[in-house]
PDB file of C-alpha atoms in Angstrom:
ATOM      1  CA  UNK C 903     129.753  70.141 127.784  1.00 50.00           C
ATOM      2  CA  UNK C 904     131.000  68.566 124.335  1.00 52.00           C
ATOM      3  CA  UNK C 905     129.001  69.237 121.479  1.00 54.00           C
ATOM      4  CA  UNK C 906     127.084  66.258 119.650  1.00 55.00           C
ATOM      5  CA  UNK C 907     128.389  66.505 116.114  1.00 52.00           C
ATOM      6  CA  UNK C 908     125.302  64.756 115.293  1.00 52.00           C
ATOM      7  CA  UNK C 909     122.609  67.253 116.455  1.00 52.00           C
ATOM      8  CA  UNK C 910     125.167  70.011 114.245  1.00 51.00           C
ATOM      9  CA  UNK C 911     122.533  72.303 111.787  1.00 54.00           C
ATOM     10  CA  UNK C 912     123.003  71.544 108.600  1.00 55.00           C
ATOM     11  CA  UNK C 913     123.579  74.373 105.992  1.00 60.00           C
ATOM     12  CA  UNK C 914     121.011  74.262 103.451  1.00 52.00           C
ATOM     13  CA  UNK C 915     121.708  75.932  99.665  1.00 56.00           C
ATOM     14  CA  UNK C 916     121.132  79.161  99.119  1.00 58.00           C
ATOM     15  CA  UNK C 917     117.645  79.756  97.502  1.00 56.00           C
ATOM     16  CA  UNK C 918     117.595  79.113  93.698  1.00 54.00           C
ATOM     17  CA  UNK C 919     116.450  82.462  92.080  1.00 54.00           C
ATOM     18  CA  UNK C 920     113.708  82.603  89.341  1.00 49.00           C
ATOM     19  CA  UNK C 921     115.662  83.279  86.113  1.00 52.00           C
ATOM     20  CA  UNK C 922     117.901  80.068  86.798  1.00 52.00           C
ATOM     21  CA  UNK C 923     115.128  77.569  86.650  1.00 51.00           C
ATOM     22  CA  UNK C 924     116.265  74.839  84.833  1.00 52.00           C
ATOM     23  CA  UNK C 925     113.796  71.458  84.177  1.00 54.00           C
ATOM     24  CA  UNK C 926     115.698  69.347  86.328  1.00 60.00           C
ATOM     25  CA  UNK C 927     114.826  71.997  89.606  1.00 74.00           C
ATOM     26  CA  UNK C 928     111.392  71.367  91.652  1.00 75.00           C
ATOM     27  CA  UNK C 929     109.465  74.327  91.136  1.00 81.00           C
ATOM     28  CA  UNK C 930     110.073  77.897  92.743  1.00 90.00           C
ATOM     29  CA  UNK C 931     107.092  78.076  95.702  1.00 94.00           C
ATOM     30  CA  UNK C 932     107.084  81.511  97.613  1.00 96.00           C
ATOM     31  CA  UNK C 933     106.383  82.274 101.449  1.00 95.00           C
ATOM     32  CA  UNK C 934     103.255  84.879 101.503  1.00 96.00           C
ATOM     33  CA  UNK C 935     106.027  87.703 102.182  1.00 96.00           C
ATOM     34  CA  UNK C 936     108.212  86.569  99.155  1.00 96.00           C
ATOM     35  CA  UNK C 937     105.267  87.198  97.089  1.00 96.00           C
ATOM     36  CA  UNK C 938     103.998  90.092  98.808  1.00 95.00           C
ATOM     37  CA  UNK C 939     107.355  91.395  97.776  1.00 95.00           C
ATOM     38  CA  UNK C 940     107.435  89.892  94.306  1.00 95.00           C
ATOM     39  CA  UNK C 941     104.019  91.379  93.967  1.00 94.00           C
ATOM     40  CA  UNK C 942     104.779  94.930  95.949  1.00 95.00           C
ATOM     41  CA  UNK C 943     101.499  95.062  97.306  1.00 95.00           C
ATOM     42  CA  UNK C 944     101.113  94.024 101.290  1.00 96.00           C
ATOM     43  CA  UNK C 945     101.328  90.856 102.655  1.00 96.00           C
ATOM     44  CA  UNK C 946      97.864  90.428 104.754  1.00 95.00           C
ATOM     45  CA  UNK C 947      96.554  91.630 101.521  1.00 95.00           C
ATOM     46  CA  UNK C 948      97.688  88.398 100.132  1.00 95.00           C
ATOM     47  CA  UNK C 949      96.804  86.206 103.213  1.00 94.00           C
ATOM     48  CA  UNK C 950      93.421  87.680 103.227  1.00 95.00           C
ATOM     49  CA  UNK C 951      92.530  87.205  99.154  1.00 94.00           C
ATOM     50  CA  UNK C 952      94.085  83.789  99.606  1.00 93.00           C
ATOM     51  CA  UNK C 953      92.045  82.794 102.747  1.00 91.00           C
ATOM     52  CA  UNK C 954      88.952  83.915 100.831  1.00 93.00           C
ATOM     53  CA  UNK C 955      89.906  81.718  98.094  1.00 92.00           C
ATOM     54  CA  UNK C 956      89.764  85.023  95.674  1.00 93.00           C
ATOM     55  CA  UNK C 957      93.581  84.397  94.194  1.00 94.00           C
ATOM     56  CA  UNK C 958      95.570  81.243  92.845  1.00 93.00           C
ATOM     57  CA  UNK C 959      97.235  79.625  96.229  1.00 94.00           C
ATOM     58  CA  UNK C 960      99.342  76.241  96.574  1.00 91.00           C
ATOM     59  CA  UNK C 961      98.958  74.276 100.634  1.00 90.00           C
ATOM     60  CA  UNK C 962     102.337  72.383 101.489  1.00 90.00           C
ATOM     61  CA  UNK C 963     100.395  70.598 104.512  1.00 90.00           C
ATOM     62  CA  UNK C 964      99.003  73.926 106.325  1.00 91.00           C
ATOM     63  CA  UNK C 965     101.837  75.962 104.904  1.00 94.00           C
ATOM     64  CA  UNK C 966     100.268  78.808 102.481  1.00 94.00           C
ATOM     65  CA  UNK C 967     102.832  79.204  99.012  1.00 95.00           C
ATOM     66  CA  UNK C 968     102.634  80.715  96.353  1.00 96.00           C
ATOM     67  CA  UNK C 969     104.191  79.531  92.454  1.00 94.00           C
ATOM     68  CA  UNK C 970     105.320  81.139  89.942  1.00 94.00           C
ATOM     69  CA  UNK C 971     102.519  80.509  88.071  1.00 94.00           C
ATOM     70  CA  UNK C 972      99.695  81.358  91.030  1.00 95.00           C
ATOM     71  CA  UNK C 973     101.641  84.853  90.468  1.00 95.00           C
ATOM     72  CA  UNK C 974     101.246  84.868  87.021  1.00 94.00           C
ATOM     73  CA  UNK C 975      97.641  84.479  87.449  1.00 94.00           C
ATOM     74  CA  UNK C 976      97.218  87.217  89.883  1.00 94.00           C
ATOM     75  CA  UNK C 977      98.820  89.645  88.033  1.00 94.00           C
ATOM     76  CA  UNK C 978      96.847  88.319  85.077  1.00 92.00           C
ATOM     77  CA  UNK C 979      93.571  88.534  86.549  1.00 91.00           C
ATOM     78  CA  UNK C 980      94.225  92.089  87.956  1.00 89.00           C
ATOM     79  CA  UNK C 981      95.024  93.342  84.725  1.00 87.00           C
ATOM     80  CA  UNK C 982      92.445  96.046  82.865  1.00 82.00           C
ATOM     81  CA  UNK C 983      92.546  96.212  79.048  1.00 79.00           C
ATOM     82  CA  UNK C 984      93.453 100.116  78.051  1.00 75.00           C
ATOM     83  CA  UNK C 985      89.997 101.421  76.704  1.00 76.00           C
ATOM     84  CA  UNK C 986      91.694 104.553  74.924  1.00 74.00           C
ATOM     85  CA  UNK C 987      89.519 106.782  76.403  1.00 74.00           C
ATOM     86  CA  UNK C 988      89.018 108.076  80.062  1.00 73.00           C
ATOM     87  CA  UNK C 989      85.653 107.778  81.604  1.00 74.00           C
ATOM     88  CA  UNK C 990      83.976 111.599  81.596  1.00 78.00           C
ATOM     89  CA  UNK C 991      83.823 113.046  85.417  1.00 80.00           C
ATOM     90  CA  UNK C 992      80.883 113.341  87.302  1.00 81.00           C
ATOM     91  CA  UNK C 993      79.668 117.091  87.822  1.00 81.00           C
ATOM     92  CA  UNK C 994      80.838 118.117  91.272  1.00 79.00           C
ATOM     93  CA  UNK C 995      78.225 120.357  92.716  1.00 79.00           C
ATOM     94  CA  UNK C 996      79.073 123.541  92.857  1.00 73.00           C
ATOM     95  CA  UNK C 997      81.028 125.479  96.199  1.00 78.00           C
ATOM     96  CA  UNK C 998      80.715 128.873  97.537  1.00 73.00           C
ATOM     97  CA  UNK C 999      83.740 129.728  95.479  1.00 73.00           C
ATOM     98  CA  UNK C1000      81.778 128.938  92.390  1.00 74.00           C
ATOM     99  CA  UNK C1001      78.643 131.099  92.614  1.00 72.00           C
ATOM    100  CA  UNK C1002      77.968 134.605  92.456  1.00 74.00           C
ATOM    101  CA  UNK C1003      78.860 136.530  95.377  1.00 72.00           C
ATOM    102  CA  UNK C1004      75.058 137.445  96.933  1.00 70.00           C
ATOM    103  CA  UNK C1005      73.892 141.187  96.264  1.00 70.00           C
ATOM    104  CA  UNK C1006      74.112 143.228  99.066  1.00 65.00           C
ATOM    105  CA  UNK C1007      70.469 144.001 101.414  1.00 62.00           C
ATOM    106  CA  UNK C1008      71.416 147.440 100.632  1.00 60.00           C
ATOM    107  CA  UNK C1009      70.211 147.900  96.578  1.00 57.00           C
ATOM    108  CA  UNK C1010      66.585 146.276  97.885  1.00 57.00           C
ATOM    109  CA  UNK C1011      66.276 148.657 100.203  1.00 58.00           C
ATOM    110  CA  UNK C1012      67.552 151.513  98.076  1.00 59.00           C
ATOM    111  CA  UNK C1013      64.974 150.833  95.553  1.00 60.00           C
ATOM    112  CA  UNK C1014      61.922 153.057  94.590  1.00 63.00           C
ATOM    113  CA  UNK C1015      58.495 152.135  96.041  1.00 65.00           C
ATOM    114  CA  UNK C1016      56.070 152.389  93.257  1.00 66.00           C
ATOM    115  CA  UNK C1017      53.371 154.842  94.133  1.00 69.00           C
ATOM    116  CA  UNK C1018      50.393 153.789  96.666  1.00 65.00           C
ATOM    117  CA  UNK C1019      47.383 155.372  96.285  1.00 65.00           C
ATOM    118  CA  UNK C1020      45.597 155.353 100.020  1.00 57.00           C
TER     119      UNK C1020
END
């Protein structure tokens, strides 16, 4: 059977990569696992903050995507200011290791009775 030359795939352009945005491009939008990547944390992580509405997302249709500047804002948000200082440790309580080994039966036993007078 003779190929249709009409039903051919076409090639489409390799992705554009973020540091070669210029203004005349259409924003950069990422699949969930190119931002899971971007982001090195997992990607139902992302999937699940996004379906909870907890992180910046952008809907093509149904299609979940992320921009560059949805990652910006997660990143931003997740940031913690340095304080300078750590916070002190709780007291662990103490193990077996820490307290005194027990005195043996023996020196109670071993010690004088004081005098009873019957």
């Amino acid at each position: 059977m003779p190929s249709n030359p009409s039903r051919s795939r076409r090639r489409l352009p390799p992705p554009a990569h973020a540091d070669d945005h210029s203004d005349d491009q259409a924003p950069r939008l990422y699949t969930p696992a190119e931002a899971a990547a971007l982001l090195r944390v997992p990607e139902s992580w992302l999937r699940r903050r996004a379906g909870r509405r907890q992180i910046p997302r952008t809907f093509l249709g149904k299609h979940l995507r992320f921009s560059a500047a949805d990652l910006a804002a997660i990143i931003a948000a997740a940031a913690e200011p340095a304080t300078g200082r750590r916070r002190p440790r709780r007291p662990r309580p103490p193990s077996a290791a820490d307290l005194p080994p027990p005195r043996s039966h023996a020196s109670i036993t071993a010690a004088p009775q004081p005098n009873r007078s019957e």
